[in-house]
XYZ file of C-alpha atoms in Angstrom:
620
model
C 45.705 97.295 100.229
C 44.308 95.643 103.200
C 43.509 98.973 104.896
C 41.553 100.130 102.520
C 38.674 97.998 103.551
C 38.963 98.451 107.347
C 36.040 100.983 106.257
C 32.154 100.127 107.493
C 30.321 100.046 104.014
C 27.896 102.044 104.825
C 28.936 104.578 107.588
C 31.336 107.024 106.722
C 33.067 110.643 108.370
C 32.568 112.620 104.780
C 31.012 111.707 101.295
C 31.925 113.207 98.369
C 29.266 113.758 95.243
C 31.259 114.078 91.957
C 34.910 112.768 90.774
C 35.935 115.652 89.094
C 39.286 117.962 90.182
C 37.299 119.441 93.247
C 35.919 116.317 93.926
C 39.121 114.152 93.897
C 40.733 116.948 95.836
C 38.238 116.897 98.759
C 38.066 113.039 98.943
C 41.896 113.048 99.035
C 42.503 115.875 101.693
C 39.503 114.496 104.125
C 41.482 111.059 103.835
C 44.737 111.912 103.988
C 43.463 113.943 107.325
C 42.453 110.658 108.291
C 38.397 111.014 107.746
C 36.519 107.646 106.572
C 35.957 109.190 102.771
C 33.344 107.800 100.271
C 34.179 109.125 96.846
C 31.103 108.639 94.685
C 30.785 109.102 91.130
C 29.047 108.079 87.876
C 32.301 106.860 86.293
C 35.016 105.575 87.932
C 37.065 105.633 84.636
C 36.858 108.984 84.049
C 37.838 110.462 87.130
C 39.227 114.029 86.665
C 38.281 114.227 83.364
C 39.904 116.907 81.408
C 36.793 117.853 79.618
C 37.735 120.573 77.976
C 41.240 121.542 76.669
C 44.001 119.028 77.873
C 46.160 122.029 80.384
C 46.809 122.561 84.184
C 47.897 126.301 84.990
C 48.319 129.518 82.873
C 48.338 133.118 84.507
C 47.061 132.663 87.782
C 45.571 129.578 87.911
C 49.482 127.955 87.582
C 50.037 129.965 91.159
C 46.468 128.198 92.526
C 48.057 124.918 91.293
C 51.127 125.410 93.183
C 49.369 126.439 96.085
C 47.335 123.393 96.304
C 51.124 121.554 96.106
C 51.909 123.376 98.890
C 48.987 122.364 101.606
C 49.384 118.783 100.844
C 47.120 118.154 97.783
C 47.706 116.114 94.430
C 46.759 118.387 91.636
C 50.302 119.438 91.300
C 52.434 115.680 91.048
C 49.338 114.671 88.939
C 50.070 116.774 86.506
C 53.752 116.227 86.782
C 53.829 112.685 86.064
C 51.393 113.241 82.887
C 52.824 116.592 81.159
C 53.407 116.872 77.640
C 55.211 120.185 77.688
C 55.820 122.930 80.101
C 55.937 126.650 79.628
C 56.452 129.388 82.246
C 54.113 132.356 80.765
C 54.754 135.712 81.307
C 58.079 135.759 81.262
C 58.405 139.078 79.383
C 57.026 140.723 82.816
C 57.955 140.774 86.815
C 58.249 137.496 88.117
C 55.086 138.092 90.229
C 53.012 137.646 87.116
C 54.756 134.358 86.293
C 52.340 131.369 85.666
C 53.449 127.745 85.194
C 51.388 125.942 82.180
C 51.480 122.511 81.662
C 49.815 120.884 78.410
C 48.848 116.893 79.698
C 48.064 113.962 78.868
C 44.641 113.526 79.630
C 44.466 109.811 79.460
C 47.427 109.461 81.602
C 45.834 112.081 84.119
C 43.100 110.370 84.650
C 44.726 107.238 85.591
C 47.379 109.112 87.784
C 44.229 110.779 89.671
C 42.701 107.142 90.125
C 46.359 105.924 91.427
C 46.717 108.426 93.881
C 42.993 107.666 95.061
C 43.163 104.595 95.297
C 46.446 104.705 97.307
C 44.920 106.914 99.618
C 43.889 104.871 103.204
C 40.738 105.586 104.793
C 39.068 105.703 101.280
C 36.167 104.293 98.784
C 34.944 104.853 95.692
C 31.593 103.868 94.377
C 30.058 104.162 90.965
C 26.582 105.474 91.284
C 24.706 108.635 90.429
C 23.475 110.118 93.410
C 19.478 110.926 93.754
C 18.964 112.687 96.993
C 20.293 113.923 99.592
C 19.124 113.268 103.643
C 18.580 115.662 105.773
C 16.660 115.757 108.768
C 16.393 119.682 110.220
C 18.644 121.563 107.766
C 21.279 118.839 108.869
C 23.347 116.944 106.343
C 22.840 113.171 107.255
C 23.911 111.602 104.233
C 22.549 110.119 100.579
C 20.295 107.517 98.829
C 21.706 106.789 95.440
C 19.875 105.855 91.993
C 20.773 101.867 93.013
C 18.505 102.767 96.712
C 21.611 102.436 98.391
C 21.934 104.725 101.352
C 25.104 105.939 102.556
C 25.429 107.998 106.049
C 27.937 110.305 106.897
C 27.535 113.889 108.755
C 29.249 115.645 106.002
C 28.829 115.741 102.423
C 30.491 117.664 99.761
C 28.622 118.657 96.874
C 31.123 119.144 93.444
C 28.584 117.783 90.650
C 30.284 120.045 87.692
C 28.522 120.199 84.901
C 26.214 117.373 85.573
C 23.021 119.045 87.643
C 20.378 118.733 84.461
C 23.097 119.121 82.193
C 21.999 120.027 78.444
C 24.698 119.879 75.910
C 23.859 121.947 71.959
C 25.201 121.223 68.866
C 22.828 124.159 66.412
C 19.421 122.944 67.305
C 20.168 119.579 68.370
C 20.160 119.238 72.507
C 21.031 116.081 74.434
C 20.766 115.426 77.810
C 24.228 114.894 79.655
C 26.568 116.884 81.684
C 29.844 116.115 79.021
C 29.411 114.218 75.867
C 29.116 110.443 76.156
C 27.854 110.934 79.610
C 24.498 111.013 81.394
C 22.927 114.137 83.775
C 22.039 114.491 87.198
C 18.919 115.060 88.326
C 16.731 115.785 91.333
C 19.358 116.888 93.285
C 18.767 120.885 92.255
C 15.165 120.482 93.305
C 15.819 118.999 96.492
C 18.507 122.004 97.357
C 15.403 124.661 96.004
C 12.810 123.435 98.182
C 15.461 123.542 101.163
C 15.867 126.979 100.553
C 19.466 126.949 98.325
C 19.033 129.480 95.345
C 20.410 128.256 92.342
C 21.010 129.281 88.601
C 22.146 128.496 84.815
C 25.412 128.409 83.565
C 26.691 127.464 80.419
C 30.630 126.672 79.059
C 31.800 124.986 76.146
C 34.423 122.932 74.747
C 36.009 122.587 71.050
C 35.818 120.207 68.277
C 38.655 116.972 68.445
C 40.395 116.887 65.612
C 42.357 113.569 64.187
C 46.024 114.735 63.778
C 46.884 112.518 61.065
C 44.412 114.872 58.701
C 46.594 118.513 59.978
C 49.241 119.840 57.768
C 51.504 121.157 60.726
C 54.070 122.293 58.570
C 51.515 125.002 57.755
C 51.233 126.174 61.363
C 53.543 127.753 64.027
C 54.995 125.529 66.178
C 55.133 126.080 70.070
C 57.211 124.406 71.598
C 57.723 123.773 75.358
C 60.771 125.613 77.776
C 64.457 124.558 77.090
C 64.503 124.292 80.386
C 61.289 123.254 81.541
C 60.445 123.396 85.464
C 57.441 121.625 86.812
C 54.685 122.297 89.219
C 55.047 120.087 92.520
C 57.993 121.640 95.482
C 57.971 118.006 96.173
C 60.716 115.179 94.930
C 58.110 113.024 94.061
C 58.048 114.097 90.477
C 60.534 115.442 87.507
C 60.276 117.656 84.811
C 58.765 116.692 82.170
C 61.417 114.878 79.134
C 60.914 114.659 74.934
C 57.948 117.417 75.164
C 55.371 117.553 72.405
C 54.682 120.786 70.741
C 51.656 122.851 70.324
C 50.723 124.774 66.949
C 49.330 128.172 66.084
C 46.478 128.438 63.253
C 44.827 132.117 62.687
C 41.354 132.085 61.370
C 40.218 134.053 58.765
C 37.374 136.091 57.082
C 36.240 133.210 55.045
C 36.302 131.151 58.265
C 34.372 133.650 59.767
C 31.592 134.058 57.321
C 30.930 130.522 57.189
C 30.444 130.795 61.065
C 28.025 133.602 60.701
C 26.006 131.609 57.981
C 24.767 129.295 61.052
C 24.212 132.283 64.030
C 20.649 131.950 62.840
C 20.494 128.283 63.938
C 23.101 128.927 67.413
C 20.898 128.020 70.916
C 23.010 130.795 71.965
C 21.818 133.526 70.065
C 18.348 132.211 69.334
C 17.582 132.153 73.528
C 17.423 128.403 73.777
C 20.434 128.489 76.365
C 19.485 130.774 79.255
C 23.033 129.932 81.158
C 25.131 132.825 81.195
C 28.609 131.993 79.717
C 32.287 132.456 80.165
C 33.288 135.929 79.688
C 36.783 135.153 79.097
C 36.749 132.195 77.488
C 34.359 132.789 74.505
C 32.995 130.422 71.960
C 34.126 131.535 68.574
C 31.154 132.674 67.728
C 30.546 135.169 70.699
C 34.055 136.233 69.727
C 33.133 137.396 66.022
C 30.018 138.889 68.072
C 31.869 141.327 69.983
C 34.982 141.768 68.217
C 33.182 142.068 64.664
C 36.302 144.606 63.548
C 38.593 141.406 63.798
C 39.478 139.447 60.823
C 41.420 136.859 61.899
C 41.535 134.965 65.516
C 44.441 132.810 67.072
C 43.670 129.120 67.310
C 45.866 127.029 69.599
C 46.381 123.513 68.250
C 46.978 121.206 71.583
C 47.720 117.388 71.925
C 45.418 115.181 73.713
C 47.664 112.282 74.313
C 50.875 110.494 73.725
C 48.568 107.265 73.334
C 46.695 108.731 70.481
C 46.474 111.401 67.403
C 43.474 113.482 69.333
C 44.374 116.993 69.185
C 42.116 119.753 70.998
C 41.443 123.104 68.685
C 41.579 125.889 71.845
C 39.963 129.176 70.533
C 37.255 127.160 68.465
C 34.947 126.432 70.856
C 31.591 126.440 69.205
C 27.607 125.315 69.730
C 26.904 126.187 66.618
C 25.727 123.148 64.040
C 28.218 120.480 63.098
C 28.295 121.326 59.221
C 29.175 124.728 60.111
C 31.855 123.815 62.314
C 33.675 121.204 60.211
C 33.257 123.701 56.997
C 34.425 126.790 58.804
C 37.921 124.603 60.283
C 38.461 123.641 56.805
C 39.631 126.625 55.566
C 41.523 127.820 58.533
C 44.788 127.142 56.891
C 46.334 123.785 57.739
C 42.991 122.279 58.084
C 41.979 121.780 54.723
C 41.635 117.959 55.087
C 40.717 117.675 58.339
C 39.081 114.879 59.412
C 36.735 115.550 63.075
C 36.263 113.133 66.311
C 34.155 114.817 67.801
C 32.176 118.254 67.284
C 32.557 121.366 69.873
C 29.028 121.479 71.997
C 27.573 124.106 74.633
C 26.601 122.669 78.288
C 24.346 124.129 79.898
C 24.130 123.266 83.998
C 22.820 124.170 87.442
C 24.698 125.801 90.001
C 24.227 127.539 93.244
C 24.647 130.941 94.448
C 27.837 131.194 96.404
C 27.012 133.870 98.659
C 25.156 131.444 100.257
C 28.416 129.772 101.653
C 30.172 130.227 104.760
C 34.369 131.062 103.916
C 34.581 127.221 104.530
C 32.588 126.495 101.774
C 29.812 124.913 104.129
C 26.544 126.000 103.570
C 24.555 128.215 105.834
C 21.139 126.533 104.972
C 22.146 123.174 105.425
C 24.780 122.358 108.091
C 27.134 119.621 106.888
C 26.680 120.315 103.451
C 29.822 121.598 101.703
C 29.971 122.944 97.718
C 33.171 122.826 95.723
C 33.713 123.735 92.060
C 31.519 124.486 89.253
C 28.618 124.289 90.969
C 29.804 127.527 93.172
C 29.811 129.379 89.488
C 33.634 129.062 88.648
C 35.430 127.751 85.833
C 38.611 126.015 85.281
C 40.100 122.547 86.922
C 42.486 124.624 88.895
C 39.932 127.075 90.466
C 38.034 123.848 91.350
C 40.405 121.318 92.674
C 41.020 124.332 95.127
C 37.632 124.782 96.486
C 37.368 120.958 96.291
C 40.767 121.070 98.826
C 39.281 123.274 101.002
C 35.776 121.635 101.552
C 37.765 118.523 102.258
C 39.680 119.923 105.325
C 37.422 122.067 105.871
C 34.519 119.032 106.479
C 37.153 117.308 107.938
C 37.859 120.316 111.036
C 34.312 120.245 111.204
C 33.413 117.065 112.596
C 36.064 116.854 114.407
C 35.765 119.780 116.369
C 38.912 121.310 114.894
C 39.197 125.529 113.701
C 38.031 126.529 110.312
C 40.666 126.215 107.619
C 40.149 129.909 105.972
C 42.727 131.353 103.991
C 43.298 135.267 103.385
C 43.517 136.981 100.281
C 47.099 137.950 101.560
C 47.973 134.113 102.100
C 47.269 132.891 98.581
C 45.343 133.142 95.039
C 43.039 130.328 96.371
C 42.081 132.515 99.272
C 41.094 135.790 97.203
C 39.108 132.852 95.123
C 36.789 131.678 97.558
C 36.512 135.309 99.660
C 34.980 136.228 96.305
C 32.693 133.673 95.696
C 30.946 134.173 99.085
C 31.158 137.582 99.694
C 30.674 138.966 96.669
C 29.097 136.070 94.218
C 29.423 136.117 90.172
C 26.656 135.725 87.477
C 28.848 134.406 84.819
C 31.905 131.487 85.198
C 34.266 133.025 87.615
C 38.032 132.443 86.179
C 40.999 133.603 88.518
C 43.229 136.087 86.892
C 46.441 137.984 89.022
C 44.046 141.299 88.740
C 41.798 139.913 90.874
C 44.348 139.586 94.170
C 45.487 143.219 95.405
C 49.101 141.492 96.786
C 49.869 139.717 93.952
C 53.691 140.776 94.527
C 53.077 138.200 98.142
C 51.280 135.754 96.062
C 54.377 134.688 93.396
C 53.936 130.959 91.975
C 57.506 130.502 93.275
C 57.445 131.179 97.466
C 53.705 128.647 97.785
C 55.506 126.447 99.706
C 57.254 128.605 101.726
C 54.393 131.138 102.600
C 52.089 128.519 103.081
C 54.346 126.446 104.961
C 52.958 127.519 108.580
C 49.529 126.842 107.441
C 50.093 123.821 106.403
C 51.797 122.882 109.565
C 49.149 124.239 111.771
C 46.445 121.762 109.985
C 48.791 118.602 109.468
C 48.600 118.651 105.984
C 52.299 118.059 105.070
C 54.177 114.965 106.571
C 57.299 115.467 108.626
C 59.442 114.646 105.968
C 57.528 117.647 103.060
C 57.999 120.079 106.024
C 62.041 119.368 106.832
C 62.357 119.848 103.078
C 60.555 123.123 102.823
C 62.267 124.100 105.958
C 65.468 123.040 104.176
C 64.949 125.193 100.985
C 64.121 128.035 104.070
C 67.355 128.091 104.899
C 68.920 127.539 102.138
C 67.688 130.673 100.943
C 67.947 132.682 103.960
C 71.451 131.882 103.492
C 72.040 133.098 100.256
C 70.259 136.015 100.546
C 72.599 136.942 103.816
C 75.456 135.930 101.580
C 74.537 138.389 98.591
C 74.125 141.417 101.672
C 77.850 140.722 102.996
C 79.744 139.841 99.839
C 80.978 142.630 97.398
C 82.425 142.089 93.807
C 82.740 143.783 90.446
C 80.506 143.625 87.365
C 82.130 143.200 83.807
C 81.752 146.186 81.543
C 80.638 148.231 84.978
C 82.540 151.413 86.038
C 82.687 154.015 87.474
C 82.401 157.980 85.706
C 86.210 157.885 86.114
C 86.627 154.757 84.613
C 87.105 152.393 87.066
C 85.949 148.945 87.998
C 82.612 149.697 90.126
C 82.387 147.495 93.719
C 78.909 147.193 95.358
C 77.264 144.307 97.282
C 76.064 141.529 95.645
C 72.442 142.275 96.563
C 73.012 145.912 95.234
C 73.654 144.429 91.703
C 71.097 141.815 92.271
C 68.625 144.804 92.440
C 69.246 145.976 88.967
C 66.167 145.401 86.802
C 68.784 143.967 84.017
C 71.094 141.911 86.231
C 69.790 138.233 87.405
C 70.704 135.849 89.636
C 72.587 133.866 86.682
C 74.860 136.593 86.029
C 76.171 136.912 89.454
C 76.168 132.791 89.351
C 79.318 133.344 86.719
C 81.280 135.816 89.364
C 83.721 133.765 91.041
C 82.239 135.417 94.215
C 79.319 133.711 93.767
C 80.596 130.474 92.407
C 79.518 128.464 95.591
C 76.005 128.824 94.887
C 76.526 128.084 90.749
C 74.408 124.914 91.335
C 71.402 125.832 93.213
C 67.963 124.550 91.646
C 65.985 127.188 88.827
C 63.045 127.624 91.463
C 65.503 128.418 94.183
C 67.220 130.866 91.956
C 63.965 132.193 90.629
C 62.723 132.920 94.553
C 66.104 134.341 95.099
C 66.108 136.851 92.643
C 62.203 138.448 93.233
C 62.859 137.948 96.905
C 65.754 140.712 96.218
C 64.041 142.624 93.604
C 60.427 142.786 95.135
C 61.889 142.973 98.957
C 60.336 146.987 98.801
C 57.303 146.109 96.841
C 56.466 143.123 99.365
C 56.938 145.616 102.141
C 54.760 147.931 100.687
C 52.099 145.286 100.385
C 52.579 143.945 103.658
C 51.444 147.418 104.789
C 48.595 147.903 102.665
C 46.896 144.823 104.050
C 47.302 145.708 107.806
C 46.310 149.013 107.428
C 43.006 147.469 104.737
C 42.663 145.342 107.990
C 42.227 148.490 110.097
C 40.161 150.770 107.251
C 37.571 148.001 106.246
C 35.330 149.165 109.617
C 35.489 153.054 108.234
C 32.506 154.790 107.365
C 31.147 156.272 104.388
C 29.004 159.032 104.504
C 25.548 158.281 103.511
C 24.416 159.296 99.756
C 28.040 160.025 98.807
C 28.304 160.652 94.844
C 30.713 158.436 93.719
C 30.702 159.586 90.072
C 33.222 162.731 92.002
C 36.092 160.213 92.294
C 37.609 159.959 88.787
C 39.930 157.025 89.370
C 36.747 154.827 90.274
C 35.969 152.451 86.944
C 33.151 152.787 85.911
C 31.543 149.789 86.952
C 32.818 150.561 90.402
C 31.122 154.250 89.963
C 27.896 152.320 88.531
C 27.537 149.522 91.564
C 28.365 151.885 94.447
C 26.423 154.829 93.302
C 23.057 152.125 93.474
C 23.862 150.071 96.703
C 25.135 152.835 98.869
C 27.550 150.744 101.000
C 27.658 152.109 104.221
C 31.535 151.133 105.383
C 34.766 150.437 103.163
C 34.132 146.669 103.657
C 30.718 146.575 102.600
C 31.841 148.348 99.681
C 34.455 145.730 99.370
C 32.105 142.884 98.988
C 30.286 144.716 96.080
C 30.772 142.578 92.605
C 32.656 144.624 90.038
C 34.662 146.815 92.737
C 38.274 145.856 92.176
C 41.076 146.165 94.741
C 42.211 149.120 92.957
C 38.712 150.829 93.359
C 38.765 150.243 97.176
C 42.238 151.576 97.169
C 40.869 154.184 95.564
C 38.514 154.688 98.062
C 40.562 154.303 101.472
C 42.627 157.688 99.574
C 39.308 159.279 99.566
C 38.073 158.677 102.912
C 41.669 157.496 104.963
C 43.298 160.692 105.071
């Protein structure tokens, strides 16, 4: 521990504003990169707060997770060592749309976050709320806190969540606080406006906390977690998770819903108190009967909080509307009859600043040294920001010393098709990551992170010695197989030939077949040196052999995007002529008129299927 103090108190390499998932991330990765890091925050018990529903991953945001595993970061063997189930989802589908999910522990993430932390040499926290920032010719110098204590450092990362003059709304009762039970920050947004930084109002929303000991569960649908669950980090610091706790599945009904619409006419939403523009995909419940007034009934996933308490979180009920209303409406979804509440769902409304105005490394272009990671760039989820927050750490960390930018391509990883959208293209509402969004998702598989990132990592220092040999290790491992299953014939049961006889192909050949996995050829007795490989390794195996042409494919869409992105388009072109344009695409492009395929690229609301869409119209 006695390292941990070799630190001057008051002159640091990096600060970090916020103790949420980006903010952990960044302290962690400057540190471990071997930057002096202050970490401060407003609650040093409460760092990585789950503050919404208690899960790390689902579709695409389990691949972001992964990828932060991969270039050295914690997210993933935090989550690990606090899981309360696992599920792969997507499983009906291609293995490129696989997602890891893991429900947690929220109490015991928190304290794994602080362990980690406070392992970490080279850095500090301190409890404060932060007033202003210094900065002396558009030049990050450091802070002053609320205490007057002033901390210098010539970088600073910015990852304040929900907290920037955060107003939570339960029907027409607000409260000042960025998450309930906690203050707001203040003065910081106005500083940032008068240097020049744009900024804007979100809003997002959480669910009521319901006691367990007051559910029927017998009237619900249990979920329950993988036979054979898997977890997220490539590393052997962690296990999967044992004795998993189930989730539950409650519908809601039309009763349910009326007694929701009885208090619209008192919802800040609806009445214009909250000007924040909210999550499109993840709804309150009452948005949800607004726009999908033909449904009668709504899924409700019933989640557990904690193994050190009967908290369970109600995902699908997330609600501003007033607390009568809530607690009436839940009691007659059906196994909530007696239900007795914690705490009531709430709306936050929060500050945050327009991304475009970020370099790819997350730094600002107003104000050199000043980095922005997580919510406040407009994004939603832990995942999406413990990325950015991993990012601006190395990223501040290159910086002052001298070092290369630490930009990834949307070819390279989910994270890297995340941030090339914030700044290039911006959002207006909560940006969530979905495997739509990245045009080589095939590339991008939660399974190969560590190995496609591998050389990244390496190139930075991010992984010690002894994470690359073992990546290396699972390399060749693989390699090996894969040169096994090209040079080794056998025959299938119950395959022959038209004449009847026993069919012989390669082992890869068979592999190929949509309906034939890796397991079955495990039980040939060709293959029965390789019956005990791991479930990832056999999972890589497998897509590696049935996506090899698919991969390819992508692998040449991005060089020759790489060459097209620089071709013209002629001026006033009608883009309502192209028929497999969406419409949004036809919309946006029809008013700005981009003048080359990468301007059109950076257009909000053009999908990678638009500008493929595109390079057919003006590439050949």
């Amino acid at each position: 521990m006695g390292l941990l103090f070799k630190i001057s108190f008051m002159q640091y390499d990096i600060i970090v504003i916020g103790g949420g998932h980006a903010g952990c991330e960044a302290a962690a990765a400057a540190a471990r990169l071997g930057s002096r890091v202050l970490l401060v925050t407003m609650d040093m018990t409460k760092l990585a707060q789950m503050s919404c529903n208690p899960a790390m991953g689902g579709i695409a945001k389990g691949q972001i997770v992964r990828e932060i595993d991969a270039l050295g970061g914690c997210s993933a063997i935090v989550t690990d060592r606090s899981t309360l189930q696992f599920r792969m989802l997507n499983t009906s589908k291609g293995a490129a749309v696989w997602s890891p999910r893991a429900q947690c522990d929220r109490v015991q993430f928190s304290l794994e976050w602080r362990k980690a932390l406070e392992a970490q040499e080279n850095l500090q926290i301190w409890q404060d709320r932060v007033g202003e920032l210094l900065v002396k010719n558009n030049r990050v110098e450091g802070l002053r806190t609320a205490l007057g204590v002033e901390f210098r450092a010539p970088a600073v990362i910015l990852t304040a969540g929900t907290f920037l003059n955060g107003k939570m709304f339960v029907g027409k009762n607000c409260t000042i606080g960025g998450r309930s039970g906690d203050a707001h920050s203040t003065g910081l947004t106005e500083q940032l406006t008068q240097l020049g930084i744009a900024a804007g109002r979100m809003k997002t929303g959480t669910s009521m906390r319901v006691d367990g000991r007051s559910i029927d569960f017998a009237a619900l649908i249990e979920q329950k977690g993988d036979a054979a669950p898997l977890k997220f980090s490539f590393t052997n610091a962690t296990a999967p998770v044992q004795n998993q706790r189930s989730c539950y599945i409650a519908q809601t009904n039309e009763e349910v819903h009326s007694i929701l619409r009885s208090g619209f006419a008192d919802s800040p939403m609806f009445s214009g108190v909250i000007k924040g523009t909210g999550p499109r995909y993840c709804p309150s419940i009452e948005d949800k009967l607004r726009v999908f007034a033909d449904k009668d009934s709504h899924h409700l996933f019933i989640e557990p909080e904690s193994r050190s308490n009967c908290e369970y979180y109600i995902n699908g009920f997330s609600s501003s509307l007033p607390f009568d209303v809530q607690i009436a409406a839940l009691r007659k979804v059906k196994g909530f009859e007696n239900a007795c509440v914690f705490r009531p769902g709430y709306a936050v409304e929060y500050d945050y600043f327009l991304p475009t105005q970020l370099f790819h490394t997350l730094e600002s272009k107003t104000v050199e040294g000043l980095y922005f990671a997580g919510q406040v760039n407009g994004t939603t989820g832990y995942e999406e920001a413990a990325g950015q927050g991993l990012a601006a750490g190395i990223n501040a960390h290159q910086k002052i010393n001298g070092g290369k930018d630490f930009v990834i391509g949307r070819h390279e990883a989910y994270l890297g098709v995340l941030i090339d959208d914030l700044v290039t293209k911006g959002t207006n509402e909560p940006y969530r990551m979905f495997t739509s969004r990245a045009e080589y998702r095939i590339l991008l598989r939660q399974d190969n992170a560590d190995l496609r990132l591998a050389p990244l990592a390496q190139d930075f220092g991010l992984l010690s010695a002894e994470q690359l040999a073992a990546i290396e290790r699972r390399r060749g491992v693989l390699e090996e197989v894969l040169q096994f299953l090209q040079t080794q014939s056998a025959e299938m049961p119950d395959r022959t030939t038209a004449e009847g006889t026993p069919q012989r192909k390669k082992l890869v050949e068979w592999l190929s077949h949509p309906e034939i996995s890796f397991a079955d050829l495990q039980k040939l007795e060709a293959a029965q040196k390789y019956a005990d490989l791991t479930p990832e390794d056999c999972i890589t195996i497998e897509s590696a052999v049935k996506y090899k042409g698919y991969e390819q494919r992508e692998h040449q869409q991005h060089q020759k995007m790489d060459r097209l992105k620089g071709m013209k388009i002629p001026a006033r072109f009608d883009y309502t002529t192209v028929a497999s344009l969406s419409i949004e695409a036809q919309q946006k492009l029809q008013t700005l008129q981009p003048a080359t395929i990468a301007d059109a690229q950076s257009i909000s609301g053009v999908s990678p299927s638009d500008i493929a869409a595109l390079l057919v119209r003006f590439g050949r």
